[in-house]
PDB file of N, CA and C in Angstrom:
ATOM      1  N   MET W 241      70.294   3.284 -19.929  1.00 89.00           N
ATOM      2  CA  MET W 241      70.618   2.228 -18.802  1.00 89.00           C
ATOM      3  C   MET W 241      70.794   3.131 -17.291  1.00 89.00           C
ATOM      4  N   TYR W 242      70.205   2.484 -16.446  1.00 94.00           N
ATOM      5  CA  TYR W 242      70.145   3.153 -15.106  1.00 94.00           C
ATOM      6  C   TYR W 242      71.409   3.058 -14.405  1.00 94.00           C
ATOM      7  N   LYS W 243      71.413   3.809 -13.470  1.00 96.00           N
ATOM      8  CA  LYS W 243      72.631   4.148 -12.675  1.00 96.00           C
ATOM      9  C   LYS W 243      72.423   3.805 -11.417  1.00 96.00           C
ATOM     10  N   ILE W 244      73.472   3.782 -10.658  1.00 96.00           N
ATOM     11  CA  ILE W 244      73.437   3.468  -8.860  1.00 96.00           C
ATOM     12  C   ILE W 244      74.305   4.684  -8.352  1.00 96.00           C
ATOM     13  N   ALA W 245      73.644   5.393  -7.433  1.00 97.00           N
ATOM     14  CA  ALA W 245      74.284   6.519  -6.620  1.00 97.00           C
ATOM     15  C   ALA W 245      74.589   6.000  -5.246  1.00 97.00           C
ATOM     16  N   VAL W 246      75.616   6.735  -4.534  1.00 97.00           N
ATOM     17  CA  VAL W 246      75.572   6.550  -3.164  1.00 97.00           C
ATOM     18  C   VAL W 246      75.817   7.901  -2.391  1.00 97.00           C
ATOM     19  N   LEU W 247      74.844   8.478  -1.641  1.00 97.00           N
ATOM     20  CA  LEU W 247      75.152   9.693  -0.995  1.00 97.00           C
ATOM     21  C   LEU W 247      75.471   9.590   0.491  1.00 97.00           C
ATOM     22  N   GLY W 248      76.369  10.235   0.962  1.00 96.00           N
ATOM     23  CA  GLY W 248      76.854  10.321   2.314  1.00 96.00           C
ATOM     24  C   GLY W 248      78.272  11.127   2.774  1.00 96.00           C
ATOM     25  N   ASP W 249      78.662  10.905   3.888  1.00 95.00           N
ATOM     26  CA  ASP W 249      79.900  11.448   4.314  1.00 95.00           C
ATOM     27  C   ASP W 249      80.984  10.663   3.423  1.00 95.00           C
ATOM     28  N   TYR W 250      81.891  11.365   3.155  1.00 96.00           N
ATOM     29  CA  TYR W 250      82.973  10.750   2.241  1.00 96.00           C
ATOM     30  C   TYR W 250      83.520   9.379   2.603  1.00 96.00           C
ATOM     31  N   ASP W 251      83.963   9.427   4.017  1.00 95.00           N
ATOM     32  CA  ASP W 251      84.701   8.007   4.815  1.00 95.00           C
ATOM     33  C   ASP W 251      83.428   7.007   4.612  1.00 95.00           C
ATOM     34  N   SER W 252      82.174   7.182   4.758  1.00 94.00           N
ATOM     35  CA  SER W 252      81.383   5.921   4.578  1.00 94.00           C
ATOM     36  C   SER W 252      81.127   5.665   3.159  1.00 94.00           C
ATOM     37  N   ILE W 253      81.334   6.500   2.109  1.00 96.00           N
ATOM     38  CA  ILE W 253      80.898   6.055   0.803  1.00 96.00           C
ATOM     39  C   ILE W 253      82.026   5.749  -0.234  1.00 96.00           C
ATOM     40  N   TYR W 254      83.277   6.218   0.101  1.00 95.00           N
ATOM     41  CA  TYR W 254      84.294   6.333  -0.820  1.00 95.00           C
ATOM     42  C   TYR W 254      84.547   4.857  -1.677  1.00 95.00           C
ATOM     43  N   GLY W 255      84.283   3.854  -0.588  1.00 94.00           N
ATOM     44  CA  GLY W 255      84.762   2.381  -1.245  1.00 94.00           C
ATOM     45  C   GLY W 255      83.649   2.033  -2.242  1.00 94.00           C
ATOM     46  N   PHE W 256      82.594   2.574  -2.235  1.00 95.00           N
ATOM     47  CA  PHE W 256      81.620   2.096  -3.468  1.00 95.00           C
ATOM     48  C   PHE W 256      81.988   2.491  -4.919  1.00 95.00           C
ATOM     49  N   ALA W 257      82.895   3.403  -4.873  1.00 95.00           N
ATOM     50  CA  ALA W 257      83.462   3.835  -6.316  1.00 95.00           C
ATOM     51  C   ALA W 257      84.230   2.779  -6.827  1.00 95.00           C
ATOM     52  N   THR W 258      84.891   1.877  -5.925  1.00 95.00           N
ATOM     53  CA  THR W 258      85.547   0.730  -6.500  1.00 95.00           C
ATOM     54  C   THR W 258      84.697  -0.268  -7.270  1.00 95.00           C
ATOM     55  N   LEU W 259      83.133  -0.085  -6.845  1.00 94.00           N
ATOM     56  CA  LEU W 259      82.373  -1.079  -7.476  1.00 94.00           C
ATOM     57  C   LEU W 259      81.637  -0.701  -8.687  1.00 94.00           C
ATOM     58  N   GLY W 260      82.191   0.563  -8.794  1.00 94.00           N
ATOM     59  CA  GLY W 260      81.522   1.257 -10.131  1.00 94.00           C
ATOM     60  C   GLY W 260      80.487   2.114  -9.896  1.00 94.00           C
ATOM     61  N   LEU W 261      79.873   2.365  -8.455  1.00 96.00           N
ATOM     62  CA  LEU W 261      79.015   3.193  -8.383  1.00 96.00           C
ATOM     63  C   LEU W 261      79.226   4.721  -8.364  1.00 96.00           C
ATOM     64  N   ASP W 262      78.528   5.437  -8.485  1.00 97.00           N
ATOM     65  CA  ASP W 262      78.656   7.033  -8.454  1.00 97.00           C
ATOM     66  C   ASP W 262      78.474   7.256  -6.998  1.00 97.00           C
ATOM     67  N   THR W 263      79.568   8.049  -6.586  1.00 98.00           N
ATOM     68  CA  THR W 263      79.624   8.461  -5.213  1.00 98.00           C
ATOM     69  C   THR W 263      79.309   9.975  -5.136  1.00 98.00           C
ATOM     70  N   PHE W 264      78.643  10.537  -4.118  1.00 98.00           N
ATOM     71  CA  PHE W 264      78.488  12.114  -4.048  1.00 98.00           C
ATOM     72  C   PHE W 264      78.615  12.396  -2.643  1.00 98.00           C
ATOM     73  N   PRO W 265      79.751  12.552  -2.023  1.00 98.00           N
ATOM     74  CA  PRO W 265      80.084  13.156  -0.616  1.00 98.00           C
ATOM     75  C   PRO W 265      79.417  14.282  -0.087  1.00 98.00           C
ATOM     76  N   VAL W 266      78.458  14.059   0.542  1.00 97.00           N
ATOM     77  CA  VAL W 266      77.566  15.334   0.956  1.00 97.00           C
ATOM     78  C   VAL W 266      77.331  14.997   2.466  1.00 97.00           C
ATOM     79  N   THR W 267      77.511  16.216   3.137  1.00 95.00           N
ATOM     80  CA  THR W 267      77.012  16.300   4.864  1.00 95.00           C
ATOM     81  C   THR W 267      76.298  17.343   5.412  1.00 95.00           C
ATOM     82  N   ASP W 268      76.161  18.271   4.314  1.00 97.00           N
ATOM     83  CA  ASP W 268      75.178  19.431   4.622  1.00 97.00           C
ATOM     84  C   ASP W 268      73.889  18.988   4.107  1.00 97.00           C
ATOM     85  N   PRO W 269      72.707  19.091   5.110  1.00 97.00           N
ATOM     86  CA  PRO W 269      71.226  18.731   4.532  1.00 97.00           C
ATOM     87  C   PRO W 269      70.788  19.560   3.374  1.00 97.00           C
ATOM     88  N   ALA W 270      71.215  20.696   3.171  1.00 97.00           N
ATOM     89  CA  ALA W 270      70.428  21.529   2.082  1.00 97.00           C
ATOM     90  C   ALA W 270      71.156  20.975   0.857  1.00 97.00           C
ATOM     91  N   GLU W 271      72.330  20.708   1.013  1.00 98.00           N
ATOM     92  CA  GLU W 271      73.068  20.340  -0.038  1.00 98.00           C
ATOM     93  C   GLU W 271      72.552  18.902  -0.444  1.00 98.00           C
ATOM     94  N   ALA W 272      72.375  18.113   0.542  1.00 98.00           N
ATOM     95  CA  ALA W 272      71.843  16.785   0.218  1.00 98.00           C
ATOM     96  C   ALA W 272      70.586  16.600  -0.402  1.00 98.00           C
ATOM     97  N   VAL W 273      69.707  17.524  -0.156  1.00 97.00           N
ATOM     98  CA  VAL W 273      68.455  17.619  -0.498  1.00 97.00           C
ATOM     99  C   VAL W 273      68.474  18.090  -1.943  1.00 97.00           C
ATOM    100  N   LYS W 274      69.249  18.803  -2.227  1.00 97.00           N
ATOM    101  CA  LYS W 274      69.590  19.510  -3.699  1.00 97.00           C
ATOM    102  C   LYS W 274      70.167  18.288  -4.546  1.00 97.00           C
ATOM    103  N   LYS W 275      70.750  17.526  -4.127  1.00 98.00           N
ATOM    104  CA  LYS W 275      71.485  16.494  -4.765  1.00 98.00           C
ATOM    105  C   LYS W 275      70.606  15.275  -4.964  1.00 98.00           C
ATOM    106  N   LEU W 276      69.872  14.865  -4.020  1.00 97.00           N
ATOM    107  CA  LEU W 276      68.885  14.061  -4.082  1.00 97.00           C
ATOM    108  C   LEU W 276      67.863  14.352  -5.143  1.00 97.00           C
ATOM    109  N   HIS W 277      67.174  15.380  -5.213  1.00 96.00           N
ATOM    110  CA  HIS W 277      66.379  15.660  -6.199  1.00 96.00           C
ATOM    111  C   HIS W 277      67.076  15.731  -7.574  1.00 96.00           C
ATOM    112  N   GLN W 278      68.470  16.281  -7.589  1.00 97.00           N
ATOM    113  CA  GLN W 278      68.909  16.168  -8.980  1.00 97.00           C
ATOM    114  C   GLN W 278      69.094  14.671  -9.445  1.00 97.00           C
ATOM    115  N   LEU W 279      69.650  13.737  -8.633  1.00 97.00           N
ATOM    116  CA  LEU W 279      69.600  12.228  -8.818  1.00 97.00           C
ATOM    117  C   LEU W 279      68.394  11.817  -9.066  1.00 97.00           C
ATOM    118  N   GLY W 280      67.386  12.092  -8.345  1.00 95.00           N
ATOM    119  CA  GLY W 280      66.082  11.581  -8.554  1.00 95.00           C
ATOM    120  C   GLY W 280      65.344  11.785  -9.746  1.00 95.00           C
ATOM    121  N   SER W 281      65.655  12.869 -10.490  1.00 95.00           N
ATOM    122  CA  SER W 281      65.076  13.394 -11.824  1.00 95.00           C
ATOM    123  C   SER W 281      65.912  12.911 -12.751  1.00 95.00           C
ATOM    124  N   SER W 282      66.943  12.307 -12.580  1.00 95.00           N
ATOM    125  CA  SER W 282      67.792  11.687 -13.716  1.00 95.00           C
ATOM    126  C   SER W 282      67.892  10.176 -13.767  1.00 95.00           C
ATOM    127  N   GLU W 283      68.859   9.793 -14.456  1.00 95.00           N
ATOM    128  CA  GLU W 283      68.906   8.149 -14.615  1.00 95.00           C
ATOM    129  C   GLU W 283      69.257   7.378 -13.616  1.00 95.00           C
ATOM    130  N   TYR W 284      68.994   7.783 -12.410  1.00 96.00           N
ATOM    131  CA  TYR W 284      69.391   6.845 -11.352  1.00 96.00           C
ATOM    132  C   TYR W 284      68.242   6.153 -10.715  1.00 96.00           C
ATOM    133  N   ALA W 285      68.478   4.619 -10.777  1.00 95.00           N
ATOM    134  CA  ALA W 285      67.315   3.994 -10.343  1.00 95.00           C
ATOM    135  C   ALA W 285      67.383   3.666  -8.775  1.00 95.00           C
ATOM    136  N   VAL W 286      68.657   3.487  -8.588  1.00 94.00           N
ATOM    137  CA  VAL W 286      69.079   3.251  -7.035  1.00 94.00           C
ATOM    138  C   VAL W 286      69.930   4.291  -6.446  1.00 94.00           C
ATOM    139  N   ILE W 287      69.487   4.794  -5.131  1.00 96.00           N
ATOM    140  CA  ILE W 287      70.165   5.600  -4.494  1.00 96.00           C
ATOM    141  C   ILE W 287      70.492   5.076  -3.209  1.00 96.00           C
ATOM    142  N   TYR W 288      71.550   4.793  -2.722  1.00 95.00           N
ATOM    143  CA  TYR W 288      71.971   4.516  -1.133  1.00 95.00           C
ATOM    144  C   TYR W 288      72.441   5.718  -0.622  1.00 95.00           C
ATOM    145  N   MET W 289      71.984   5.640   0.568  1.00 95.00           N
ATOM    146  CA  MET W 289      71.991   6.815   1.477  1.00 95.00           C
ATOM    147  C   MET W 289      72.532   6.424   2.897  1.00 95.00           C
ATOM    148  N   THR W 290      73.448   7.125   3.392  1.00 95.00           N
ATOM    149  CA  THR W 290      73.902   6.722   4.870  1.00 95.00           C
ATOM    150  C   THR W 290      72.687   7.065   5.536  1.00 95.00           C
ATOM    151  N   GLU W 291      72.542   6.279   6.951  1.00 93.00           N
ATOM    152  CA  GLU W 291      71.637   6.576   7.792  1.00 93.00           C
ATOM    153  C   GLU W 291      71.581   8.053   8.329  1.00 93.00           C
ATOM    154  N   GLY W 292      72.754   8.425   8.623  1.00 92.00           N
ATOM    155  CA  GLY W 292      72.854   9.669   9.369  1.00 92.00           C
ATOM    156  C   GLY W 292      72.650  10.678   8.358  1.00 92.00           C
ATOM    157  N   LEU W 293      72.917  10.830   7.279  1.00 95.00           N
ATOM    158  CA  LEU W 293      72.323  11.717   6.329  1.00 95.00           C
ATOM    159  C   LEU W 293      70.930  11.688   6.123  1.00 95.00           C
ATOM    160  N   ALA W 294      70.291  10.657   5.922  1.00 94.00           N
ATOM    161  CA  ALA W 294      68.883  10.260   5.663  1.00 94.00           C
ATOM    162  C   ALA W 294      68.144  10.845   7.017  1.00 94.00           C
ATOM    163  N   ALA W 295      68.551  10.827   8.304  1.00 92.00           N
ATOM    164  CA  ALA W 295      67.981  11.140   9.317  1.00 92.00           C
ATOM    165  C   ALA W 295      67.775  12.632   9.236  1.00 92.00           C
ATOM    166  N   LYS W 296      68.607  13.467   8.474  1.00 94.00           N
ATOM    167  CA  LYS W 296      68.681  14.938   8.569  1.00 94.00           C
ATOM    168  C   LYS W 296      67.700  15.261   7.543  1.00 94.00           C
ATOM    169  N   ILE W 297      67.296  14.519   6.510  1.00 96.00           N
ATOM    170  CA  ILE W 297      66.437  14.945   5.420  1.00 96.00           C
ATOM    171  C   ILE W 297      65.256  13.972   5.423  1.00 96.00           C
ATOM    172  N   GLU W 298      64.537  13.366   6.395  1.00 94.00           N
ATOM    173  CA  GLU W 298      63.693  12.510   6.341  1.00 94.00           C
ATOM    174  C   GLU W 298      62.488  12.942   5.454  1.00 94.00           C
ATOM    175  N   HIS W 299      62.015  14.005   5.639  1.00 95.00           N
ATOM    176  CA  HIS W 299      60.884  14.796   4.959  1.00 95.00           C
ATOM    177  C   HIS W 299      61.054  14.605   3.694  1.00 95.00           C
ATOM    178  N   GLU W 300      62.309  14.717   2.891  1.00 95.00           N
ATOM    179  CA  GLU W 300      62.504  14.912   1.507  1.00 95.00           C
ATOM    180  C   GLU W 300      62.492  13.430   1.094  1.00 95.00           C
ATOM    181  N   ILE W 301      62.972  12.480   1.699  1.00 94.00           N
ATOM    182  CA  ILE W 301      62.790  11.172   1.274  1.00 94.00           C
ATOM    183  C   ILE W 301      61.439  10.509   1.356  1.00 94.00           C
ATOM    184  N   GLU W 302      60.722  11.026   2.115  1.00 92.00           N
ATOM    185  CA  GLU W 302      59.407  10.614   1.976  1.00 92.00           C
ATOM    186  C   GLU W 302      58.598  10.955   0.485  1.00 92.00           C
ATOM    187  N   LYS W 303      59.074  11.892  -0.095  1.00 92.00           N
ATOM    188  CA  LYS W 303      58.462  12.308  -1.213  1.00 92.00           C
ATOM    189  C   LYS W 303      58.741  11.268  -2.463  1.00 92.00           C
ATOM    190  N   TYR W 304      59.746  10.285  -1.888  1.00 92.00           N
ATOM    191  CA  TYR W 304      60.041   9.305  -3.089  1.00 92.00           C
ATOM    192  C   TYR W 304      59.621   7.980  -2.708  1.00 92.00           C
ATOM    193  N   LYS W 305      58.890   7.835  -1.673  1.00 86.00           N
ATOM    194  CA  LYS W 305      58.188   6.603  -1.207  1.00 86.00           C
ATOM    195  C   LYS W 305      57.376   5.951  -2.043  1.00 86.00           C
ATOM    196  N   GLU W 306      56.453   6.868  -2.623  1.00 85.00           N
ATOM    197  CA  GLU W 306      55.349   6.194  -3.550  1.00 85.00           C
ATOM    198  C   GLU W 306      55.594   6.120  -5.032  1.00 85.00           C
ATOM    199  N   GLN W 307      56.996   6.399  -5.439  1.00 89.00           N
ATOM    200  CA  GLN W 307      57.567   6.287  -6.640  1.00 89.00           C
ATOM    201  C   GLN W 307      58.084   5.098  -7.168  1.00 89.00           C
ATOM    202  N   THR W 308      58.066   4.705  -8.302  1.00 87.00           N
ATOM    203  CA  THR W 308      58.877   3.348  -8.601  1.00 87.00           C
ATOM    204  C   THR W 308      60.379   3.473  -8.776  1.00 87.00           C
ATOM    205  N   LEU W 309      60.754   4.601  -9.213  1.00 93.00           N
ATOM    206  CA  LEU W 309      62.087   4.908  -9.150  1.00 93.00           C
ATOM    207  C   LEU W 309      62.279   6.440  -8.771  1.00 93.00           C
ATOM    208  N   PRO W 310      63.267   6.681  -8.170  1.00 95.00           N
ATOM    209  CA  PRO W 310      64.590   5.678  -7.785  1.00 95.00           C
ATOM    210  C   PRO W 310      64.095   5.164  -6.453  1.00 95.00           C
ATOM    211  N   ALA W 311      64.890   3.798  -6.016  1.00 91.00           N
ATOM    212  CA  ALA W 311      64.658   3.273  -4.884  1.00 91.00           C
ATOM    213  C   ALA W 311      65.701   3.712  -3.766  1.00 91.00           C
ATOM    214  N   ILE W 312      65.266   4.465  -2.837  1.00 92.00           N
ATOM    215  CA  ILE W 312      66.346   4.854  -1.958  1.00 92.00           C
ATOM    216  C   ILE W 312      66.671   3.752  -0.674  1.00 92.00           C
ATOM    217  N   ILE W 313      67.617   3.494  -0.549  1.00 91.00           N
ATOM    218  CA  ILE W 313      68.096   2.510   0.308  1.00 91.00           C
ATOM    219  C   ILE W 313      68.981   2.981   1.395  1.00 91.00           C
ATOM    220  N   LEU W 314      68.805   2.922   2.483  1.00 91.00           N
ATOM    221  CA  LEU W 314      69.661   3.317   3.589  1.00 91.00           C
ATOM    222  C   LEU W 314      70.546   2.216   4.144  1.00 91.00           C
ATOM    223  N   ILE W 315      71.835   2.753   4.142  1.00 91.00           N
ATOM    224  CA  ILE W 315      72.966   2.091   4.421  1.00 91.00           C
ATOM    225  C   ILE W 315      73.802   2.679   5.858  1.00 91.00           C
ATOM    226  N   PRO W 316      74.358   1.700   6.714  1.00 89.00           N
ATOM    227  CA  PRO W 316      75.041   2.090   7.855  1.00 89.00           C
ATOM    228  C   PRO W 316      76.225   3.086   7.296  1.00 89.00           C
ATOM    229  N   GLY W 317      76.752   4.048   7.887  1.00 86.00           N
ATOM    230  CA  GLY W 317      77.815   4.912   7.753  1.00 86.00           C
ATOM    231  C   GLY W 317      78.946   4.377   8.615  1.00 86.00           C
ATOM    232  N   VAL W 318      80.212   5.171   8.623  1.00 86.00           N
ATOM    233  CA  VAL W 318      81.332   4.791   9.472  1.00 86.00           C
ATOM    234  C   VAL W 318      81.008   5.085  11.099  1.00 86.00           C
ATOM    235  N   SER W 319      79.920   5.869  11.112  1.00 75.00           N
ATOM    236  CA  SER W 319      79.532   6.296  12.767  1.00 75.00           C
ATOM    237  C   SER W 319      78.759   5.250  13.359  1.00 75.00           C
ATOM    238  N   GLY W 320      78.255   4.144  12.478  1.00 65.00           N
ATOM    239  CA  GLY W 320      77.583   3.163  13.186  1.00 65.00           C
ATOM    240  C   GLY W 320      75.963   2.830  12.440  1.00 65.00           C
ATOM    241  N   ASN W 321      75.415   1.813  12.874  1.00 68.00           N
ATOM    242  CA  ASN W 321      74.065   1.619  12.179  1.00 68.00           C
ATOM    243  C   ASN W 321      73.060   1.915  13.299  1.00 68.00           C
ATOM    244  N   THR W 322      72.184   2.801  12.670  1.00 68.00           N
ATOM    245  CA  THR W 322      70.831   3.043  13.603  1.00 68.00           C
ATOM    246  C   THR W 322      69.653   2.127  13.458  1.00 68.00           C
ATOM    247  N   GLY W 323      69.708   1.038  12.581  1.00 69.00           N
ATOM    248  CA  GLY W 323      68.721   0.179  12.411  1.00 69.00           C
ATOM    249  C   GLY W 323      67.551   0.635  11.436  1.00 69.00           C
ATOM    250  N   LYS W 324      67.634   2.031  10.949  1.00 69.00           N
ATOM    251  CA  LYS W 324      66.760   2.517  10.101  1.00 69.00           C
ATOM    252  C   LYS W 324      66.757   1.696   8.594  1.00 69.00           C
ATOM    253  N   GLY W 325      68.108   1.172   8.034  1.00 60.00           N
ATOM    254  CA  GLY W 325      68.142   0.703   6.893  1.00 60.00           C
ATOM    255  C   GLY W 325      67.379  -0.820   6.948  1.00 60.00           C
ATOM    256  N   ILE W 326      67.601  -1.366   8.221  1.00 65.00           N
ATOM    257  CA  ILE W 326      67.050  -2.712   8.140  1.00 65.00           C
ATOM    258  C   ILE W 326      65.552  -2.719   8.449  1.00 65.00           C
ATOM    259  N   GLU W 327      65.053  -1.502   9.064  1.00 72.00           N
ATOM    260  CA  GLU W 327      63.805  -1.203   9.259  1.00 72.00           C
ATOM    261  C   GLU W 327      62.939  -1.077   8.015  1.00 72.00           C
ATOM    262  N   GLY W 328      63.493  -0.330   6.990  1.00 64.00           N
ATOM    263  CA  GLY W 328      62.955  -0.085   5.772  1.00 64.00           C
ATOM    264  C   GLY W 328      62.851  -1.274   4.943  1.00 64.00           C
ATOM    265  N   VAL W 329      63.901  -2.037   5.074  1.00 63.00           N
ATOM    266  CA  VAL W 329      63.873  -3.299   4.014  1.00 63.00           C
ATOM    267  C   VAL W 329      62.808  -4.167   4.722  1.00 63.00           C
ATOM    268  N   LYS W 330      62.761  -4.406   5.893  1.00 66.00           N
ATOM    269  CA  LYS W 330      61.513  -5.307   6.553  1.00 66.00           C
ATOM    270  C   LYS W 330      60.415  -4.751   5.924  1.00 66.00           C
ATOM    271  N   LYS W 331      60.105  -3.360   6.129  1.00 66.00           N
ATOM    272  CA  LYS W 331      58.778  -2.727   5.658  1.00 66.00           C
ATOM    273  C   LYS W 331      58.272  -3.114   4.546  1.00 66.00           C
ATOM    274  N   SER W 332      59.425  -3.113   3.518  1.00 60.00           N
ATOM    275  CA  SER W 332      59.309  -3.184   2.052  1.00 60.00           C
ATOM    276  C   SER W 332      59.036  -4.602   1.590  1.00 60.00           C
ATOM    277  N   VAL W 333      59.405  -5.503   2.454  1.00 60.00           N
ATOM    278  CA  VAL W 333      59.248  -7.057   2.345  1.00 60.00           C
ATOM    279  C   VAL W 333      57.868  -7.376   2.995  1.00 60.00           C
ATOM    280  N   GLU W 334      57.514  -6.689   4.003  1.00 65.00           N
ATOM    281  CA  GLU W 334      56.261  -6.833   4.565  1.00 65.00           C
ATOM    282  C   GLU W 334      54.944  -6.644   3.554  1.00 65.00           C
ATOM    283  N   GLN W 335      55.441  -5.280   3.113  1.00 61.00           N
ATOM    284  CA  GLN W 335      54.368  -4.970   1.975  1.00 61.00           C
ATOM    285  C   GLN W 335      54.194  -5.830   0.911  1.00 61.00           C
ATOM    286  N   ALA W 336      55.387  -6.350   0.315  1.00 60.00           N
ATOM    287  CA  ALA W 336      55.414  -7.119  -0.691  1.00 60.00           C
ATOM    288  C   ALA W 336      54.920  -8.492  -0.437  1.00 60.00           C
ATOM    289  N   VAL W 337      55.237  -9.308   0.622  1.00 66.00           N
ATOM    290  CA  VAL W 337      54.787 -10.597   1.035  1.00 66.00           C
ATOM    291  C   VAL W 337      53.463 -10.586   1.669  1.00 66.00           C
ATOM    292  N   GLY W 338      53.257  -9.444   2.450  1.00 67.00           N
ATOM    293  CA  GLY W 338      52.105  -9.616   3.404  1.00 67.00           C
ATOM    294  C   GLY W 338      52.159  -9.893   4.776  1.00 67.00           C
ATOM    295  N   SER W 339      53.368 -10.223   5.105  1.00 65.00           N
ATOM    296  CA  SER W 339      53.682 -10.724   6.263  1.00 65.00           C
ATOM    297  C   SER W 339      55.125 -10.283   6.804  1.00 65.00           C
ATOM    298  N   ASP W 340      55.287 -10.498   7.999  1.00 65.00           N
ATOM    299  CA  ASP W 340      56.532 -10.305   8.575  1.00 65.00           C
ATOM    300  C   ASP W 340      57.581 -11.418   8.432  1.00 65.00           C
ATOM    301  N   ILE W 341      58.430 -11.648   7.594  1.00 60.00           N
ATOM    302  CA  ILE W 341      59.233 -12.856   7.434  1.00 60.00           C
ATOM    303  C   ILE W 341      60.092 -13.249   8.554  1.00 60.00           C
ATOM    304  N   LEU W 342      60.345 -12.155   9.277  1.00 60.00           N
ATOM    305  CA  LEU W 342      61.608 -12.159  10.217  1.00 60.00           C
ATOM    306  C   LEU W 342      61.141 -12.499  11.729  1.00 60.00           C
ATOM    307  N   PHE W 343      59.625 -12.602  11.941  1.00 57.00           N
ATOM    308  CA  PHE W 343      59.085 -12.697  13.138  1.00 57.00           C
ATOM    309  C   PHE W 343      59.436 -14.239  13.398  1.00 57.00           C
ATOM    310  N   SER W 344      59.699 -14.415  14.715  1.00 53.00           N
ATOM    311  CA  SER W 344      59.832 -15.636  15.179  1.00 53.00           C
ATOM    312  C   SER W 344      59.412 -16.009  16.523  1.00 53.00           C
ATOM    313  N   ASN W 345      59.040 -17.261  16.817  1.00 51.00           N
ATOM    314  CA  ASN W 345      58.712 -17.302  18.053  1.00 51.00           C
ATOM    315  C   ASN W 345      59.551 -17.985  19.026  1.00 51.00           C
TER     316      ASN W 345
END
């Protein structure tokens, strides 16, 4: 059975544990890369990551873009929303549907 992980600073992710998700508080980029690769090569199908942390290790996240699993989904942290998470979901939808469904005149 696949699992779901959440990576980011403690204040941003601790609430996800109440939902039954595995939380991994990480702020150091080197430690985050190590944890990402560890989770990516194990039974985790989805890895939520705070946008702030993802910005520090974008080059490593790119390595997972072409893989089916794990899906890496960016979420806002307590420091705010950068828009990267929404942008990523929008690109995925455009790729799947073939059009920008959020475009309005």
